[in-house]
Short mmCIF file of C-alpha atoms and ligand atoms in Angstrom, two decimals:
data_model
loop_
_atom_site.label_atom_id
_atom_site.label_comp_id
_atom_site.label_asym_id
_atom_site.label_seq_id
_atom_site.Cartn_x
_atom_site.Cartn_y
_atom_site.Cartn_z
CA UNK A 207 0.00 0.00 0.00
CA UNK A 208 2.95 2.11 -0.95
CA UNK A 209 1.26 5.15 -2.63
CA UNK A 210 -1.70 4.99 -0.04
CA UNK A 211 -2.59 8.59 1.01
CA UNK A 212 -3.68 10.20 4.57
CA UNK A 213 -6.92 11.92 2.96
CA UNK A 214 -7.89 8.13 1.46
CA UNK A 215 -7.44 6.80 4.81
CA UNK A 216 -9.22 9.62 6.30
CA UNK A 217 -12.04 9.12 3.33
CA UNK A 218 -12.17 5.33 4.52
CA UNK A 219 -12.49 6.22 7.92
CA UNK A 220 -15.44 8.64 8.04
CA UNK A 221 -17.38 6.06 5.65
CA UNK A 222 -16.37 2.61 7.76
CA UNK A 223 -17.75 5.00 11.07
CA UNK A 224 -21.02 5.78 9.01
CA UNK A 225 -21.46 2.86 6.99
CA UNK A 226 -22.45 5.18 4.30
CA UNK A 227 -20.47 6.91 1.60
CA UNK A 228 -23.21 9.66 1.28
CA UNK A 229 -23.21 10.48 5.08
CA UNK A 230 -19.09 10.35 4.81
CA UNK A 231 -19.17 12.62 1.51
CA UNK A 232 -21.48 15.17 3.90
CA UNK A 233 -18.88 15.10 6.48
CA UNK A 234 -15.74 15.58 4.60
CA UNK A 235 -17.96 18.14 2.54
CA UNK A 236 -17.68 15.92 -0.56
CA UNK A 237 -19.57 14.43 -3.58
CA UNK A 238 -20.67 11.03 -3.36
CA UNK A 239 -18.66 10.11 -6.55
CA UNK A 240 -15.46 11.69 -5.10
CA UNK A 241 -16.09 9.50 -1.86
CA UNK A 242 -16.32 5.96 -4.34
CA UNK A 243 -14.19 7.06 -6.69
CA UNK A 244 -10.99 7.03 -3.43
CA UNK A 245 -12.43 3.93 -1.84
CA UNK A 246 -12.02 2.13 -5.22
CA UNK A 247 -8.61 3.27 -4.86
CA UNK A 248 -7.70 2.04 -1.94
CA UNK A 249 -9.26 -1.09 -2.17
CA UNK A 250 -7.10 -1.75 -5.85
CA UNK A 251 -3.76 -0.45 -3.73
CA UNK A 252 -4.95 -3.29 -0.46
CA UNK A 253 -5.92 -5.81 -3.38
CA UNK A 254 -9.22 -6.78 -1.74
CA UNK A 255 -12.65 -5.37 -1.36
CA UNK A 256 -13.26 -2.85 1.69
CA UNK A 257 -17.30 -2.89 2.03
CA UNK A 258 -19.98 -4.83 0.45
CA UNK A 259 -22.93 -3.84 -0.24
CA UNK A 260 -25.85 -5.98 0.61
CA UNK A 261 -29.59 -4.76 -0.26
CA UNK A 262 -28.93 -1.01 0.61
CA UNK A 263 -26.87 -1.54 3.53
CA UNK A 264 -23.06 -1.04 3.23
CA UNK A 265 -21.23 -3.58 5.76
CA UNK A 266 -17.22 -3.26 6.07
CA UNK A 267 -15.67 -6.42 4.61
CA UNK A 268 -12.84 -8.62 7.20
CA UNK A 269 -10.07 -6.44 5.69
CA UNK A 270 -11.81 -3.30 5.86
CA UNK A 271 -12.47 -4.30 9.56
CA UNK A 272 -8.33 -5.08 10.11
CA UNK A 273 -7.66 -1.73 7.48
CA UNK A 274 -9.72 0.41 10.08
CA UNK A 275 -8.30 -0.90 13.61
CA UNK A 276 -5.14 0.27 11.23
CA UNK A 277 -6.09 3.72 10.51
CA UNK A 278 -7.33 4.23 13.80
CA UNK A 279 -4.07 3.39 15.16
CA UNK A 280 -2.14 5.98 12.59
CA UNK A 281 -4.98 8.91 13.68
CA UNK A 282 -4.01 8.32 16.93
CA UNK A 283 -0.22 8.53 16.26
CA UNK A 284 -0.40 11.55 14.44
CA UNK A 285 -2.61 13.08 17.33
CA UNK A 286 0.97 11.74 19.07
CA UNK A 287 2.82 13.27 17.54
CA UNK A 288 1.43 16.44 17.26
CA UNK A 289 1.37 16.54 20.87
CA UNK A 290 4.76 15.99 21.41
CA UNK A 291 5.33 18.65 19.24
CA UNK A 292 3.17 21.37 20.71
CA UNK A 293 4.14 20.59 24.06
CA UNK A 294 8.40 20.86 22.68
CA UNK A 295 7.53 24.14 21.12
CA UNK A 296 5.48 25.63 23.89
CA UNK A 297 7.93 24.71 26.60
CA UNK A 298 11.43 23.76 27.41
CA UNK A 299 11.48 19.90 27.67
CA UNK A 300 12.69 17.08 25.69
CA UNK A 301 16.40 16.39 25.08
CA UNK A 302 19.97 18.41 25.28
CA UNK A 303 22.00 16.64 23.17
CA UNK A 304 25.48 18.59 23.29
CA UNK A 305 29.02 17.15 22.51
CA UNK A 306 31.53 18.82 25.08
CA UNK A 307 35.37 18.97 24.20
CA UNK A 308 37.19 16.72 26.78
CA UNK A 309 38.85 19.58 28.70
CA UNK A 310 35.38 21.64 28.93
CA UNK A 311 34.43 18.22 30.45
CA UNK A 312 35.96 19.77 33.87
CA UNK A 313 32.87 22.09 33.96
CA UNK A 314 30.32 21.49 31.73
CA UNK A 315 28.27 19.15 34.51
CA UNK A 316 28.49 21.82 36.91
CA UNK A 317 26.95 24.53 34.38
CA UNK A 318 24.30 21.48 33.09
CA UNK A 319 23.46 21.01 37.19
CA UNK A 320 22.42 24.43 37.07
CA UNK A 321 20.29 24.64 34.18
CA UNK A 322 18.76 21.26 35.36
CA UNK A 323 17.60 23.30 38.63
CA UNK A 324 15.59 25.62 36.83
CA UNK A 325 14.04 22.91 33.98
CA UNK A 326 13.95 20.25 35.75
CA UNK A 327 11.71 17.86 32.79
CA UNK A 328 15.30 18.00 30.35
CA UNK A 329 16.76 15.17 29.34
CA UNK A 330 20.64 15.32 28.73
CA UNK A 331 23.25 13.50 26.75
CA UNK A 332 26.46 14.58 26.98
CA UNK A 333 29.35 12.78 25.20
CA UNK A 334 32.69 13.92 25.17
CA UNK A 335 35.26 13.82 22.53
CA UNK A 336 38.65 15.42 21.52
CA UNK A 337 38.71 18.25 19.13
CA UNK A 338 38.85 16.30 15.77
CA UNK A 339 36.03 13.75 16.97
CA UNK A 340 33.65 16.88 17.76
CA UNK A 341 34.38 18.67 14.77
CA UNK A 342 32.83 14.96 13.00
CA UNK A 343 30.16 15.13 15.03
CA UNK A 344 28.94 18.06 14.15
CA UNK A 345 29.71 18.06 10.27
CA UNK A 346 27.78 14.80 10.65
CA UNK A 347 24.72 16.56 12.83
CA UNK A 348 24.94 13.98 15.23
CA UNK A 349 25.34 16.58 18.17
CA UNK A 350 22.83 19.96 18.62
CA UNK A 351 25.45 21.96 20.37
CA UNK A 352 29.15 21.78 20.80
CA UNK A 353 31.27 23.01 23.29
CA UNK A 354 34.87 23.90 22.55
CA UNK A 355 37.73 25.54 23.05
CA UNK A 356 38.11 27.20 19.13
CA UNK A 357 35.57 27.61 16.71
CA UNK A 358 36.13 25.15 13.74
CA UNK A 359 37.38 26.32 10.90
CA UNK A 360 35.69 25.31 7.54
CA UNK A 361 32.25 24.42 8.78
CA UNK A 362 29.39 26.33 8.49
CA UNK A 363 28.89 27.50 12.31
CA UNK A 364 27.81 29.75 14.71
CA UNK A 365 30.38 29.95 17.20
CA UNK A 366 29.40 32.46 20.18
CA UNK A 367 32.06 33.26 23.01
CA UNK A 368 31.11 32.42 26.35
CA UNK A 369 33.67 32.23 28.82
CA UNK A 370 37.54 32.48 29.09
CA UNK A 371 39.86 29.47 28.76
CA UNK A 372 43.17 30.41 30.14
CA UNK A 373 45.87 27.61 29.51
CA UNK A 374 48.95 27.38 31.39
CA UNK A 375 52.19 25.70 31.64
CA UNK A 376 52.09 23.27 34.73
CA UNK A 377 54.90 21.20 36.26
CA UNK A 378 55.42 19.29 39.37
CA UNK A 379 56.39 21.39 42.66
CA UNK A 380 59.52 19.70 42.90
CA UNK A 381 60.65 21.10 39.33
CA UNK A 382 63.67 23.02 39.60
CA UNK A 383 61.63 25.16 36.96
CA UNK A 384 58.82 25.79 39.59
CA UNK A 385 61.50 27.71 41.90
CA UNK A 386 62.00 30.23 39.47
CA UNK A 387 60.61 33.28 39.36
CA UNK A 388 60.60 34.22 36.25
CA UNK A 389 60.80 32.45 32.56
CA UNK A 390 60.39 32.65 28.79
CA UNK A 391 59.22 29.68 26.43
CA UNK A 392 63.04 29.63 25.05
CA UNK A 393 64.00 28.39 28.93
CA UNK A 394 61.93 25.61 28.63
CA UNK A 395 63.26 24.05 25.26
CA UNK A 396 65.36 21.53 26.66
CA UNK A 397 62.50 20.43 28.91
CA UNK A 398 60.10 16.97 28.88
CA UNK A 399 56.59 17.70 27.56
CA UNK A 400 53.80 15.85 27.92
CA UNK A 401 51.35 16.61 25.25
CA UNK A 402 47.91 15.68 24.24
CA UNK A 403 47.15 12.99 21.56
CA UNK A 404 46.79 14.27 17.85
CA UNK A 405 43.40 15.65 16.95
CA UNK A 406 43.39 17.09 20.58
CA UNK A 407 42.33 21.43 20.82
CA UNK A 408 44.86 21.62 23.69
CA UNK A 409 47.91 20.25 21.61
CA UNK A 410 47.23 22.37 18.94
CA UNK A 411 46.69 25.42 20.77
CA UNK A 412 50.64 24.39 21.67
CA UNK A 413 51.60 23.68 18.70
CA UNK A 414 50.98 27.37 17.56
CA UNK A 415 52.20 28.50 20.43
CA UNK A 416 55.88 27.08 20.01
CA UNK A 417 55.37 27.54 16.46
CA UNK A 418 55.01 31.40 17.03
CA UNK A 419 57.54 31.97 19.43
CA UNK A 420 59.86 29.44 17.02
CA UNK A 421 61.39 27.33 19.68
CA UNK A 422 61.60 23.58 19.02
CA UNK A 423 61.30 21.40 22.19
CA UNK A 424 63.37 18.28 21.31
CA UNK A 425 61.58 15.51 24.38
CA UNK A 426 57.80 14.51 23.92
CA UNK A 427 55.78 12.31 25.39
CA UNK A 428 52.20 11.64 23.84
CA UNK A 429 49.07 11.12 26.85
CA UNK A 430 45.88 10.27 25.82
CA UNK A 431 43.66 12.57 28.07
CA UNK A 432 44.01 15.54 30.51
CA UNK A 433 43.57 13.70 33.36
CA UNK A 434 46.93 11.07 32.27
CA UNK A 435 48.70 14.57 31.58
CA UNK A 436 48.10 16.16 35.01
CA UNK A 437 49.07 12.48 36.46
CA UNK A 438 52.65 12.50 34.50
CA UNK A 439 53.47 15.66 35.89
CA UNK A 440 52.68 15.37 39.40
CA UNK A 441 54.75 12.32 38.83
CA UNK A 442 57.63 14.55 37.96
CA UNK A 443 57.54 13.04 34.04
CA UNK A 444 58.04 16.14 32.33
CA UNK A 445 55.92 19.56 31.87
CA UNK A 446 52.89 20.31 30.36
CA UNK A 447 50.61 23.12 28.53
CA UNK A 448 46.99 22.60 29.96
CA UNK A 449 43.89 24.26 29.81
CA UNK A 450 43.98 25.40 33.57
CA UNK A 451 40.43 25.03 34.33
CA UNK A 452 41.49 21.13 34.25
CA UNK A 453 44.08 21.62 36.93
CA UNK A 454 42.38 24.22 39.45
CA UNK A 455 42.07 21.39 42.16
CA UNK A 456 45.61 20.31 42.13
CA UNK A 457 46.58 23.71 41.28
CA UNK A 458 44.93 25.02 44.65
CA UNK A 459 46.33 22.10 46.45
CA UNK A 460 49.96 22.56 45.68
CA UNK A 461 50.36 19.31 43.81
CA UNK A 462 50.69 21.20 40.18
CA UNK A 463 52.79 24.32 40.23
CA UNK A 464 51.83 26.67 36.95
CA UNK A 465 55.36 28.19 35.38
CA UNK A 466 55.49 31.93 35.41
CA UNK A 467 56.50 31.75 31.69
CA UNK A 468 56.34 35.69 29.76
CA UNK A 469 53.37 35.77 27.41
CA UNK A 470 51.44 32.94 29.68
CA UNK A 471 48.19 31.55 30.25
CA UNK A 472 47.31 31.87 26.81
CA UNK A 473 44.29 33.71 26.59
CA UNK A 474 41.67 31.66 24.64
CA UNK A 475 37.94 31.39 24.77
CA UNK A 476 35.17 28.55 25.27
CA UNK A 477 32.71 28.37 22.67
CA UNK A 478 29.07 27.20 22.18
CA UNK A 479 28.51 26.20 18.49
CA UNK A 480 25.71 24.73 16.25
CA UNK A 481 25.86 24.12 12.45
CA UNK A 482 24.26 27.51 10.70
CA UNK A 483 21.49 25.28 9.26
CA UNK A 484 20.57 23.13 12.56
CA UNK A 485 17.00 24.17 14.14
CA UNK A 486 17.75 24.17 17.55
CA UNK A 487 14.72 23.29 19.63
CA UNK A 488 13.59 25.53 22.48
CA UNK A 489 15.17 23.54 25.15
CA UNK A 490 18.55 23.53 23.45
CA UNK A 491 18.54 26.68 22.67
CA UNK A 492 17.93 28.06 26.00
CA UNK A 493 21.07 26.29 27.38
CA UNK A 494 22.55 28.05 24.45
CA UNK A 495 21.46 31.40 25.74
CA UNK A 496 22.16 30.12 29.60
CA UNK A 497 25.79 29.49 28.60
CA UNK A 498 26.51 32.56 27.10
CA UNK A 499 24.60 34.84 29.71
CA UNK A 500 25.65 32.92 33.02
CA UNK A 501 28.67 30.43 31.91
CA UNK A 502 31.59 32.36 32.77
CA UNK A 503 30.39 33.65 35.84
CA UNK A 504 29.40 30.40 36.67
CA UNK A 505 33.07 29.06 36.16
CA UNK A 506 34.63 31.26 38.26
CA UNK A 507 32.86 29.99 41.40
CA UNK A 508 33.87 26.19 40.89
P1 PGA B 652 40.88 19.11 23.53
O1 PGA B 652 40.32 20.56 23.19
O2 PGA B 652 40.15 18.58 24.74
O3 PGA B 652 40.62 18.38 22.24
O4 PGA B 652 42.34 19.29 23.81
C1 PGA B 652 40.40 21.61 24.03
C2 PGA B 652 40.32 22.89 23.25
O5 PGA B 652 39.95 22.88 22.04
O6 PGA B 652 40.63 23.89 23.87
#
């Protein structure tokens, strides 16, 4: 019944609940003939009769009885479904579906624990990824809202500004580097750093960043997540660049010292971002708007 239509259903509908095609035709406000003419039409696409007519009475055949409990069944999905959409466009439930860069994973909950206080009915997923995994995500509109640390660069977005992202160059307290006072990046060429894996925001905000001020550290050693960085240097494996919002706790507790290095943190920026094109619904969007209005001063209290 592949090229069935709703008004044919509909047609069948009001004449199986009258058991008359005239008293249908009346309520649909149509002609008699028009009424036959799309119950013939159905009954070729279900390949049996609907109705037979015995004497002057129309009865509904065994199909036409299983054909109705059928269209009842869609009516009532589409009443469904309309429901479900009214009630998403007239108020702010249903599902936040946001992809968070792994170092914003250090205080997106927080921000997502306050939004859940005030709409209590959303629903969240929250999956985190590295910077080259998000950017897929999103080209692939498998996430409603992103949050990263730089707005991607040849994809169609809106990226909006929301809070600052200062990153840092940590080491262990018992560096001889941390008893200085005073450094450049050129000091620190002949040092250990532990970087992020490829595809990681963090790595290539360092990347530039030794790129820029041309020095060439010579000793590497690749972690696969913040949280194994911050671990290697407290265990005195090298130095690292980190977004410091990842590190406040150690930071504050004396186990990570941050290098006074000239020209450091690097200033950057968190961003929320959604394709140009994606329809955000009214849920997502106010998180969108909650981010940018309360985000940063949010951060600064954790
Ligand atoms: P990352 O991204 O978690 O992939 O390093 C952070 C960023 O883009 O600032």
């Amino acid at each position: 019944m592949k090229h069935v239509t709703l008004r044919q259903l509909q047609i069948f509908e009001a004449a199986a609940r009258h058991l008359s095609f005239s008293k249908a035709a009346q309520a649909l406000f149509l002609t008699q003939p028009a009424v036959s003419m799309q119950i013939k039409q159905l009954e070729e696409q279900a390949g049996l009769p609907l109705f037979e007519h015995i004497g002057k009475r129309v009865f509904l055949t065994q199909a036409g009885e299983v054909l109705l409990a059928h269209v009842r069944a869609i009516a009532a999905q589409l009443r469904e479904a309309e429901a479900a959409l009214a009630s998403l466009a007239g108020s702010f439930s249903g599902l936040l579906d946001i992809g968070v860069i792994s170092t914003a994973k250090y205080f997106v909950p927080a921000l997502l624990a306050e939004f859940r206080k005030r709409f209590a009915q959303a629903e969240v997923k929250l999956a985190i990824y590295n910077r080259e995994d998000i950017l897929a995500r999103l080209a692939a509109n498998d996430c409603d809202l992103a949050v990263m640390g730089l707005p991607p660069e040849g994809l169609d977005c809106v990226a909006e500004r929301f809070a600052p992202n200062p990153l840092g160059i940590v080491a262990a307290p018992t560096h001889p580097m941390s008893r200085r006072y005073r450094l450049a990046l050129a000091d620190l060429e002949g040092e250990t750093f532990l970087i992020r894996e490829s595809g990681s925001g963090t790595r290539q905000a360092m990347e530039r960043l030794f790129a820029e001020a041309d020095i060439h550290p010579r000793r590497f050693l690749e972690m696969g997540s913040n949280e194994t960085v911050k671990q290697a240097v407290m265990a005195g494996l090298g130095i690292a660049l980190i977004s410091l919002q990842t590190a406040r706790h150690e930071i504050a507790a004396g186990r990570l010292a941050v290098l006074p290095v000239g020209g450091l943190p690097l200033l950057r920026s968190w961003y929320v971002v959604k394709l140009r094109q994606k329809q955000l619904s009214p849920l997502t969007d106010e998180f969108r708007r909650f981010l940018i209005a309360e985000g940063a001063p949010l951060i600064a209290t954790l």
